[in-house]
XYZ file of C-alpha atoms in Angstrom:
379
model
C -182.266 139.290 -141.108
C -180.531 136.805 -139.054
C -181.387 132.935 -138.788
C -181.678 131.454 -135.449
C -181.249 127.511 -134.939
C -185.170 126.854 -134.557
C -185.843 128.545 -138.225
C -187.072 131.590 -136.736
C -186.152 135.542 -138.258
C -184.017 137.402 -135.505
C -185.048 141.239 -136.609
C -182.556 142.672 -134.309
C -180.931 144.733 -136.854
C -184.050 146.624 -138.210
C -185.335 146.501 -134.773
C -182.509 148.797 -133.745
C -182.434 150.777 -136.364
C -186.141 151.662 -136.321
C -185.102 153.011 -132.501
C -182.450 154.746 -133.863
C -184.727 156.598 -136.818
C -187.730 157.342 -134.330
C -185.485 158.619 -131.245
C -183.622 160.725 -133.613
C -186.719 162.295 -134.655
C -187.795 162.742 -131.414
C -184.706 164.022 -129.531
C -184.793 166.861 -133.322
C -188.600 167.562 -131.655
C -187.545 167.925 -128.311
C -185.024 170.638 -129.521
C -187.311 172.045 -131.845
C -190.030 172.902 -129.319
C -187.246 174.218 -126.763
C -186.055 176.586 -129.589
C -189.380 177.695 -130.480
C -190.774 177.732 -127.053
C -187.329 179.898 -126.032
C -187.496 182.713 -129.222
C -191.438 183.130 -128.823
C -190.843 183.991 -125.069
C -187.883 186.142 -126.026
C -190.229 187.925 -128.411
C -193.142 188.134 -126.010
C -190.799 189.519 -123.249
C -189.039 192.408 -125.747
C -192.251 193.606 -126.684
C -193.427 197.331 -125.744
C -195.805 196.953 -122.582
C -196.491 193.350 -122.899
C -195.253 192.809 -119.559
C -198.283 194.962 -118.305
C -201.304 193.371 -117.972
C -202.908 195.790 -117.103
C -202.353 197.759 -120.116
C -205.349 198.222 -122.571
C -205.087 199.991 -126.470
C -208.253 201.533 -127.901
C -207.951 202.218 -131.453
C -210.491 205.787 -131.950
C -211.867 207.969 -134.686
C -210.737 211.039 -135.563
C -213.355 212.626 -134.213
C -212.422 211.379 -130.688
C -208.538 212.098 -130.717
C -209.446 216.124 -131.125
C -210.676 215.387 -127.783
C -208.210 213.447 -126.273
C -206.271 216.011 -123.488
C -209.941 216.085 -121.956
C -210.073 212.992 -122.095
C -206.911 212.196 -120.340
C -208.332 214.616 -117.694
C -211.085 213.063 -116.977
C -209.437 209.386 -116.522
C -207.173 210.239 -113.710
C -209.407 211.739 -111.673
C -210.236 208.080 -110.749
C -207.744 206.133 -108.611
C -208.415 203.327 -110.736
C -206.427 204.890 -113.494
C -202.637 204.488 -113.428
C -201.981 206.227 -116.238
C -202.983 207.481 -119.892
C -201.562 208.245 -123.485
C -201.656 207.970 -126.878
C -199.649 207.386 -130.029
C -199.691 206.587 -133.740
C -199.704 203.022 -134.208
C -200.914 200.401 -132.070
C -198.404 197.735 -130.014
C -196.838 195.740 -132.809
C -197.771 198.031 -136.042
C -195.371 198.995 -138.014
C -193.912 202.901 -138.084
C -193.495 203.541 -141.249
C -193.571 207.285 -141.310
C -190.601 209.406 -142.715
C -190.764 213.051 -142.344
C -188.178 215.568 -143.738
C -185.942 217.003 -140.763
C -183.069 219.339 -140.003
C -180.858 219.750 -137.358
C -178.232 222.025 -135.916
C -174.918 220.981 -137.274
C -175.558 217.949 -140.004
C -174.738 217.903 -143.294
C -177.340 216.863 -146.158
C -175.722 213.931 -148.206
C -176.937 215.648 -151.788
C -175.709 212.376 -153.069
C -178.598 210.474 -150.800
C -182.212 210.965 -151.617
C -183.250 210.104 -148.216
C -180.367 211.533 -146.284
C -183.020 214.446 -144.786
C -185.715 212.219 -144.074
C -186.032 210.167 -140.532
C -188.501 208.015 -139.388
C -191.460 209.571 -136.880
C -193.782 208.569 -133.973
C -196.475 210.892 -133.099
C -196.943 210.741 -129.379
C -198.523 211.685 -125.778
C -196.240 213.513 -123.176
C -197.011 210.300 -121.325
C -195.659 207.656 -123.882
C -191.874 207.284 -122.392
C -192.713 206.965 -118.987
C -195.918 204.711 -119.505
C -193.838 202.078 -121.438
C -190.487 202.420 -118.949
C -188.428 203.572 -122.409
C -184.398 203.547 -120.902
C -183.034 206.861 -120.941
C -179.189 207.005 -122.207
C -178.770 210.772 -122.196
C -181.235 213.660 -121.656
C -184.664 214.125 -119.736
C -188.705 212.972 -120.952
C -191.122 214.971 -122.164
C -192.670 217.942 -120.009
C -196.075 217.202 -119.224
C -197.415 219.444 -120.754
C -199.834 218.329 -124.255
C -197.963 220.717 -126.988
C -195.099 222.766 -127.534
C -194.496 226.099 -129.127
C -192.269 227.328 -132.115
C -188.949 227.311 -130.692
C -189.459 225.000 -127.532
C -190.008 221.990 -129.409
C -189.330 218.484 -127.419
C -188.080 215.559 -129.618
C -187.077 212.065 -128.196
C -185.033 209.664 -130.343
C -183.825 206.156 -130.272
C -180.239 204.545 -130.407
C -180.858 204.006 -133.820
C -181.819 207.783 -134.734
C -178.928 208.645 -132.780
C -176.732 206.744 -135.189
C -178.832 207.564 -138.110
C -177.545 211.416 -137.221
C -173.917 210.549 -137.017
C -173.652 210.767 -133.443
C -172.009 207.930 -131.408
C -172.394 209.604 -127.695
C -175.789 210.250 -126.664
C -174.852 212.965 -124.580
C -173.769 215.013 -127.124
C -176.539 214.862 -129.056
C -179.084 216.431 -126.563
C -179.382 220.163 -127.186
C -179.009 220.027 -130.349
C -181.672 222.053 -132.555
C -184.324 219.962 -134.432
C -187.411 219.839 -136.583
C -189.377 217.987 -138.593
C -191.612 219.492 -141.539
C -194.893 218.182 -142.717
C -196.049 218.129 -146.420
C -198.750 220.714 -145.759
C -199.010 224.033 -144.046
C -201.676 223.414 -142.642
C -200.244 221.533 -139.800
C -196.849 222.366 -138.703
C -194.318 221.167 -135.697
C -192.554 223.756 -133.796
C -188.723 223.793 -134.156
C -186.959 222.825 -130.663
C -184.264 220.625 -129.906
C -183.259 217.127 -128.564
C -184.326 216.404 -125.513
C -183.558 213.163 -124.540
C -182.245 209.270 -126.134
C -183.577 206.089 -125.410
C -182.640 202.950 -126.001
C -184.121 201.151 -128.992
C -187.459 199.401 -128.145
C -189.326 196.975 -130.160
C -192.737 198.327 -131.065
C -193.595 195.887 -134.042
C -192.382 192.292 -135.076
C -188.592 191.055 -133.868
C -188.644 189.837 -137.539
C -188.111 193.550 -138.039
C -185.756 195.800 -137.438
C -185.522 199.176 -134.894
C -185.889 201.875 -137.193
C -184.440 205.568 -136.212
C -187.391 206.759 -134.864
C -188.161 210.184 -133.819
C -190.839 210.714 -130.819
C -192.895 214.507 -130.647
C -195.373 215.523 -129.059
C -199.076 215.918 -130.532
C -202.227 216.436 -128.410
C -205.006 216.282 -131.162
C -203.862 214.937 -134.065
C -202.624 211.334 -135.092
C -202.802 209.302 -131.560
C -205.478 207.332 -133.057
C -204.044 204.496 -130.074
C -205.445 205.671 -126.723
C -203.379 203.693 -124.099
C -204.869 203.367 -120.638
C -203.101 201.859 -117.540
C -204.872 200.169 -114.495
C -203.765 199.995 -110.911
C -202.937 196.510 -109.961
C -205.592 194.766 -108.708
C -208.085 197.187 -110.230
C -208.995 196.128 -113.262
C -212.542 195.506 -112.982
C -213.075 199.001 -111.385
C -210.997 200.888 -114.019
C -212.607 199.698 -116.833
C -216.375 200.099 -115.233
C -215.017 203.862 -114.895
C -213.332 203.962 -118.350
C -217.086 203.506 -119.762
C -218.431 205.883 -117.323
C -216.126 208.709 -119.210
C -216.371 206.928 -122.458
C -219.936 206.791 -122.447
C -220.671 210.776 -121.542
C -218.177 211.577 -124.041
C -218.421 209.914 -126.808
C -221.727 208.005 -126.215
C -222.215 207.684 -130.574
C -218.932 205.432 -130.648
C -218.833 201.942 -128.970
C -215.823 201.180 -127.019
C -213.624 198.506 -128.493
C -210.470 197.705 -126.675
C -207.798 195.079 -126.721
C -205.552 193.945 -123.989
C -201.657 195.035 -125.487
C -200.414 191.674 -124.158
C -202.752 189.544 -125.750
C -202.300 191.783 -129.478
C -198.501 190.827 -128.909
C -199.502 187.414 -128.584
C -201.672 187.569 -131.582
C -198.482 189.291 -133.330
C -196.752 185.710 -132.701
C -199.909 183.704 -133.152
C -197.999 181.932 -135.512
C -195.213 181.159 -133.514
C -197.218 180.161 -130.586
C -199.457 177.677 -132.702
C -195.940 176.022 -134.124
C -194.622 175.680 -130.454
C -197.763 173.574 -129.583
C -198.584 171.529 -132.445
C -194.808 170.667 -132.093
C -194.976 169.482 -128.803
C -198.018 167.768 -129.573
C -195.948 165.656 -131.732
C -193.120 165.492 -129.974
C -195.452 163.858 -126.912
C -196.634 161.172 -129.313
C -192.936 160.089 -130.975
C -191.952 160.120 -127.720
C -194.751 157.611 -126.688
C -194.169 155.829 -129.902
C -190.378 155.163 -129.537
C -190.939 154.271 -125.431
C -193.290 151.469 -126.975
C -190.719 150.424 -129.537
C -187.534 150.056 -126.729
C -189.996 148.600 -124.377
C -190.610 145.722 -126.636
C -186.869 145.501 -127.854
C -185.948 145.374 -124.335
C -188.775 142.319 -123.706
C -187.580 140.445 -126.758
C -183.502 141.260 -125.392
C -184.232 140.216 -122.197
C -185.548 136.780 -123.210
C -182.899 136.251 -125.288
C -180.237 136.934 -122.716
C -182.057 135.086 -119.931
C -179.097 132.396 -119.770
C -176.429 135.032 -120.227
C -178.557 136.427 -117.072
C -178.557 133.227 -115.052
C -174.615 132.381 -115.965
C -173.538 135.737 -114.586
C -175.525 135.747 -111.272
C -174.294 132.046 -110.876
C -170.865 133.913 -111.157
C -171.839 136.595 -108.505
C -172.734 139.381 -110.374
C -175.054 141.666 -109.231
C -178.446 142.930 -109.669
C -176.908 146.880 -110.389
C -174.281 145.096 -112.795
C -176.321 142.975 -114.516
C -179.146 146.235 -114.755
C -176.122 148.575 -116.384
C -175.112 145.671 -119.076
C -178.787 145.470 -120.089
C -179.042 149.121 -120.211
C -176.257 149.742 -121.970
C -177.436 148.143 -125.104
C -179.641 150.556 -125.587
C -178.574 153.875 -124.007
C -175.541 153.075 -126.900
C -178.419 153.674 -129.297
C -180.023 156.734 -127.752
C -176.373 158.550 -128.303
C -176.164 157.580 -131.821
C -179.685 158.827 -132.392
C -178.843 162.293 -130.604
C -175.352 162.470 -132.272
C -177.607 161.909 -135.862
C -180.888 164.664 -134.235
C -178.531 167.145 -133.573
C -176.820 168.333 -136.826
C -180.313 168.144 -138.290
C -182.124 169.912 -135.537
C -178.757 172.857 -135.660
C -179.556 173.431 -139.350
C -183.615 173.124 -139.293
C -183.613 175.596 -136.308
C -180.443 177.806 -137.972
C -182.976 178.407 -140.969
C -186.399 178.861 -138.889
C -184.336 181.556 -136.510
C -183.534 183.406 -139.810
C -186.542 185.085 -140.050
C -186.134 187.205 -136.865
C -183.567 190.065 -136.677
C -183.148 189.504 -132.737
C -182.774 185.921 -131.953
C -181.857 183.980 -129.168
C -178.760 181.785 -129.787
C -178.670 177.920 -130.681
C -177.419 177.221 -126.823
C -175.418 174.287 -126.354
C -177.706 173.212 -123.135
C -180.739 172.941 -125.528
C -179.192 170.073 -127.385
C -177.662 168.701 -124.333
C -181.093 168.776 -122.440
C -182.682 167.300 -125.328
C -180.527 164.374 -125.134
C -180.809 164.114 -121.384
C -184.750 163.626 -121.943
C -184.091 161.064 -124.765
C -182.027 158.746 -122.474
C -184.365 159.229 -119.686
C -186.840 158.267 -120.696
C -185.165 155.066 -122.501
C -183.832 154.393 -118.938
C -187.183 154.861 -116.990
C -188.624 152.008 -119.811
């Protein structure tokens, strides 16, 4: 505290560094929220179909995936219906089966438990081409709902590829391959590679692609029916997806979910952070506007003689405005150069529980600090 001449306490020192504290916060919130904000959309945007929305997922009994091919039939006979499939788990579960394989040319690891096993996805002939999956090497599916022994279709990822010791795609395709199943009741007919696509992200970004394997099944675990609108005919569609629905299986209700909003729901978390962040990034920001506005009343009063002196002198209104304004943009940078380390290591730690991230941009922090002295200037 400083004493003035009339026996009053001068508070400028706590005064300024209560600015500094709250803007620091604030300019840490602003970069929080833009992180957040920026890694949710990232995840939103990588996620299998979410980009559709006109995509729905209806999760079905058993009863009703033995009857799925008629199923399929029946839906695009309307002009509503873009397009159907089905597959195993729904947009952003986890596939977590492993089924033993072999294939033409690799070498079991007898020192590896695993090294025969690869992960699996059950799927329509429809699934690459409904969900836009990149091609690197080889052809889709055949639309057709099975195969037989011998003519076998199997689609894998980048990281399947790798998982087989392959590094070009195109030498992969061709190759013989087949999966076996723990019973013999149900088995998968030996074929051959048929195509790689690039890795997609079915489940969480906090996850990693797994080597996944895609075959075709027309009956038997596509408990996910996936059904496509045309644009603009969403209403219509789904009046005549309960049309079929109801004559075919009128003893199960209809439940389905928009695959947009259950990625959204996958990041609920996320999403709810982003917001109640900027909530209180909106009221610090308030906060410290109220806290320069009155530093800058109680500054100006005190420099009203400095004020008159210069003027007297011929300086002008601009000069005058940038000495004034200077006192406290000087502040604003130290609070930013204190936000930013803080915010860099805060955000460093939150990003670590995502496999794919977006990076800690330098424009983040800069725009951040843009905002900060902004808004200091505009009060």
């Amino acid at each position: 505290l400083e004493l003035t001449g009339n026996g009053s306490f001068r508070r400028k020192g706590i005064s300024r560094g209560l600015i500094v504290a709250q803007n620091s916060i604030s300019i840490a919130l602003i970069i929080a929220v833009f992180v957040i904000h920026r890694q949710t959309s990232y995840a939103l945007n990588s996620s299998l179909g979410v980009k559709d929305g006109d995509l729905i997922n209806i999760s079905v009994p058993s009863e009703v995936q033995k009857r799925f091919p008629l199923f399929k039939d029946e839906l695009l006979k309307y002009g509503s219906i873009r397009s159907v499939s089905a597959m195993l788990e729904e947009p952003g579960g986890d596939a977590n089966d492993r089924f033993r394989f072999e294939m033409e040319g690799y070498v079991v690891d007898e020192t590896v438990p695993s090294s025969n096993f690869i992960g699996i996805y059950p799927c329509d002939y429809s699934f690459a081409s409904l969900f836009n999956l990149e091609f690197i090497a080889g052809s889709n599916f055949s639309e057709k709902f099975s195969d037989n022994e011998g003519g076998g279709e199997y689609i894998i990822n980048e990281s399947a590829m790798r998982r087989l010791n392959y590094t070009d795609p195109d030498s992969i395709v061709g190759k013989g391959f087949g999966l076996f199943f723990n019973t013999e009741d149900i088995s998968i007919p030996y074929g051959k590679i048929v195509g790689v696509v690039r890795d997609f992200h079915l489940s969480s970004l906090k996850r990693a692609v797994d080597p996944l394997v895609l075959f075709k099944v027309d009956t038997l675990w596509v408990i996910n029916f996936l059904v496509a609108f045309e644009p603009g005919m969403q209403t219509t569609a789904l009046a005549d997806l309960e049309r079929v629905w109801d004559e075919m299986f009128p003893e199960y209700p209809m439940e389905y979910e928009f695959v947009d909003t259950m990625y959204k729901n996958l990041y609920s978390t996320e999403i709810l952070q982003a917001n109640l962040l900027s909530g209180f990034t909106l009221i610090a920001l308030f906060i410290c506007s109220i806290g320069l506005l009155g530093l800058s009343l109680l500054t100006l009063q005190r420099r009203i003689k400095e004020i008159g002196i210069r003027k007297v002198n011929g300086a002008g209104t601009k000069t005058i405005m940038i000495l004034l304004n200077w006192d406290f943009i000087r502040w604003i940078i130290l609070s930013f150069i204190i936000a930013v380390p803080i915010a860099w290591l805060s955000m460093s730690k939150w990003l670590e529980s995502f496999v794919y991230k977006t990076d800690l941009s330098w424009w983040l922090f800069a725009l951040a600090g843009i905002i900060a002295v902004t808004i200091a200037l505009l009060t």
